[in-house]
Short mmCIF file of C-alpha atoms in Angstrom, two decimals:
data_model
loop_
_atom_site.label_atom_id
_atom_site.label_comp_id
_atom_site.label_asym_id
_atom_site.label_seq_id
_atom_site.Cartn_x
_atom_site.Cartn_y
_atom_site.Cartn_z
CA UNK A 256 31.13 70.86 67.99
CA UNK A 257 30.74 71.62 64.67
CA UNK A 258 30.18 75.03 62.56
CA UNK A 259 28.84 76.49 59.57
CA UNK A 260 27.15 79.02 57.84
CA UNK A 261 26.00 80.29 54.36
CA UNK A 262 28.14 82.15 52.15
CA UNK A 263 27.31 85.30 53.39
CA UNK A 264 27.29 84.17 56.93
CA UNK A 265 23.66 85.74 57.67
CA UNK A 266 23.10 82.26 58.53
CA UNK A 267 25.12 80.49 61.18
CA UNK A 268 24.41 77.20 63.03
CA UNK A 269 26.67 74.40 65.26
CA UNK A 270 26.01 70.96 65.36
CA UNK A 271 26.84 69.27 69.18
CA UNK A 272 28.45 65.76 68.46
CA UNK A 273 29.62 63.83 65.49
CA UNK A 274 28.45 64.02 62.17
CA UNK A 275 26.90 60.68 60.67
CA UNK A 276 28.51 59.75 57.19
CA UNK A 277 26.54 62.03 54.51
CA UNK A 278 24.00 60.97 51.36
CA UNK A 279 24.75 62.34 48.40
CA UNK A 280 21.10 62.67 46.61
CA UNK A 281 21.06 62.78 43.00
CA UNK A 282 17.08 63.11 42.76
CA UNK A 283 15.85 66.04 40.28
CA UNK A 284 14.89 68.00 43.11
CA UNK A 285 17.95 68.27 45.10
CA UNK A 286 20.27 69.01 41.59
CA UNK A 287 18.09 71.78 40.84
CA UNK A 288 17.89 73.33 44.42
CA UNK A 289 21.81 72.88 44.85
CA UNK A 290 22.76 73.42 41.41
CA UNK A 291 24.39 69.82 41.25
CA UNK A 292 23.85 66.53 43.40
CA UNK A 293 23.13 67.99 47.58
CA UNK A 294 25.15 66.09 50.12
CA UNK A 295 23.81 66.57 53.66
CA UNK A 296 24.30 64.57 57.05
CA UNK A 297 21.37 63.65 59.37
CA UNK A 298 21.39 65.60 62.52
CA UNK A 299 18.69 65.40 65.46
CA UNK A 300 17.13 68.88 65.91
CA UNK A 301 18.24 69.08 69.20
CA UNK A 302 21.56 69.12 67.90
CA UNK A 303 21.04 71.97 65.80
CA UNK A 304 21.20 75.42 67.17
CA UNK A 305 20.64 78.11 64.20
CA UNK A 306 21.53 81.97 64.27
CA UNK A 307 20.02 84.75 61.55
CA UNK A 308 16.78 82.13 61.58
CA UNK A 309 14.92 84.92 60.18
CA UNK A 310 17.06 85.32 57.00
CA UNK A 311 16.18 81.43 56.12
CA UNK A 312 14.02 81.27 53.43
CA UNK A 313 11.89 77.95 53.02
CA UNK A 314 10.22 76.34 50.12
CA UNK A 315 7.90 73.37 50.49
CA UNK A 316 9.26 71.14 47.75
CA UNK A 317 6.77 68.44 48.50
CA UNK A 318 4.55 66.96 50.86
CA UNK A 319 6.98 65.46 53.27
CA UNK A 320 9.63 68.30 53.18
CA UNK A 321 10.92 71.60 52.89
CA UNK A 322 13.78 72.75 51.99
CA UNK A 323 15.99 76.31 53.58
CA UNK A 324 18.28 78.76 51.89
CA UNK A 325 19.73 81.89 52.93
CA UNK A 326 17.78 84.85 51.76
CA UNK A 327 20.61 87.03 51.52
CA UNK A 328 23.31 84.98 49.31
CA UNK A 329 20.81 81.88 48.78
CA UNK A 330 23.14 79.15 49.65
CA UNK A 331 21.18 75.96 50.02
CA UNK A 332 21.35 74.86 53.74
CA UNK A 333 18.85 72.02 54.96
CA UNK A 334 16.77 69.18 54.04
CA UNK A 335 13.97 69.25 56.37
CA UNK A 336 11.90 66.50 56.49
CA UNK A 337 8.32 67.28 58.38
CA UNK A 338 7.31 65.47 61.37
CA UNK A 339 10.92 63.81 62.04
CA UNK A 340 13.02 64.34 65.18
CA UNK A 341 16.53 65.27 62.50
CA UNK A 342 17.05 67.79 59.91
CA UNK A 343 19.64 67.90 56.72
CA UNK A 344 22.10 69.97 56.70
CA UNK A 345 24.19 70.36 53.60
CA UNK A 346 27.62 69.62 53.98
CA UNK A 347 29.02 72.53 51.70
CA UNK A 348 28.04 74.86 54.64
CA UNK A 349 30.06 73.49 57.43
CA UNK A 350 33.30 74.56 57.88
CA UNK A 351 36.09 71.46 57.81
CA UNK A 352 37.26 69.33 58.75
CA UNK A 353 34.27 67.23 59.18
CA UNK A 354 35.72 63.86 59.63
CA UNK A 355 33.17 62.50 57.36
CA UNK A 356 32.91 60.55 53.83
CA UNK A 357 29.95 60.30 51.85
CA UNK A 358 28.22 57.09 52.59
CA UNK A 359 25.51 56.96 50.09
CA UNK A 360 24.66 57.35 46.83
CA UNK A 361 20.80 57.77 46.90
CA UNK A 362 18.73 58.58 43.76
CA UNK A 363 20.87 57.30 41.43
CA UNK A 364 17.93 56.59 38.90
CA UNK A 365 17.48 60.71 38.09
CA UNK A 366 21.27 61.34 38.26
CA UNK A 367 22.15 64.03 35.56
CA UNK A 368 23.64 63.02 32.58
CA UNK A 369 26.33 65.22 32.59
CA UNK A 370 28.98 63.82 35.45
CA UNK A 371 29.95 60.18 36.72
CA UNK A 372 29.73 58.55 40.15
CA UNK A 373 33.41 56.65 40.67
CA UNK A 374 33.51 56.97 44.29
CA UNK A 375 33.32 53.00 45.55
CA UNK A 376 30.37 54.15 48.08
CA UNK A 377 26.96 51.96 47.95
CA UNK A 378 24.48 53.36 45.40
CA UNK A 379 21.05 53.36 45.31
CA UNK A 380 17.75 53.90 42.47
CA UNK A 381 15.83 54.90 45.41
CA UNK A 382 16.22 55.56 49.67
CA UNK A 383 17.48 51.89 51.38
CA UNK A 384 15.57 50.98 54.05
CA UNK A 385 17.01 51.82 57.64
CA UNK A 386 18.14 49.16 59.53
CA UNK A 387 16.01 49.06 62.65
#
């Protein structure tokens, strides 16, 4: 099992099983709604279970997802992809160990300008397919 929360902890969830290695998005959207690049691991919803729900704020930064913050503190939580069976959740807000590395580098074409990427792990322009 693993936990989290936000900073203020008006947000709590747990996670049942392990956590697959996490992307590290450099896209324009996820720098500016995590204030830098958002790392987050793929977890089924069923997984998920989510206390202070009602003090999640969401904003629908496209067509195909939204993304949640606290209300209270606004720490940036989840990636939430609509119509899929799994959820993001950013990997700032669990508490560690998490056993996990980054695994990719996605989004590499709108990276900012002002850090490097030296950390070995596979980098993309775009999302790689999934292997089926």
């Amino acid at each position: 099992m693993h936990r989290g929360s936000c900073l203020c902890g008006a947000v709590r969830f747990t996670v049942e099983g392990e956590l697959h290695g996490p992307d590290a998005c450099h896209c324009t959207k996820c720098r500016k709604h995590s204030g830098h690049y958002f790392v987050s691991t793929d977890v089924p919803r069923s997984a998920v279970t989510i206390a202070g729900e009602d003090k999640i704020g969401w904003f629908q930064s496209s067509e195909k997802a939204r993304r949640g913050f606290c209300s209270v503190c606004g720490s940036s939580l989840f990636w939430d992809p609509l119509q899929r069976d799994w959820i993001g959740i950013a990997m700032g807000a669990f508490d560690t160990p998490t056993h996990t590395r980054v695994a990719l580098n996605i989004y590499m074409a709108d990276k900012g300008d002002y850090y490097d990427v030296a950390d070995g792990v596979p980098r993309f322009d775009t999302v790689p397919p999934k292997p089926h």
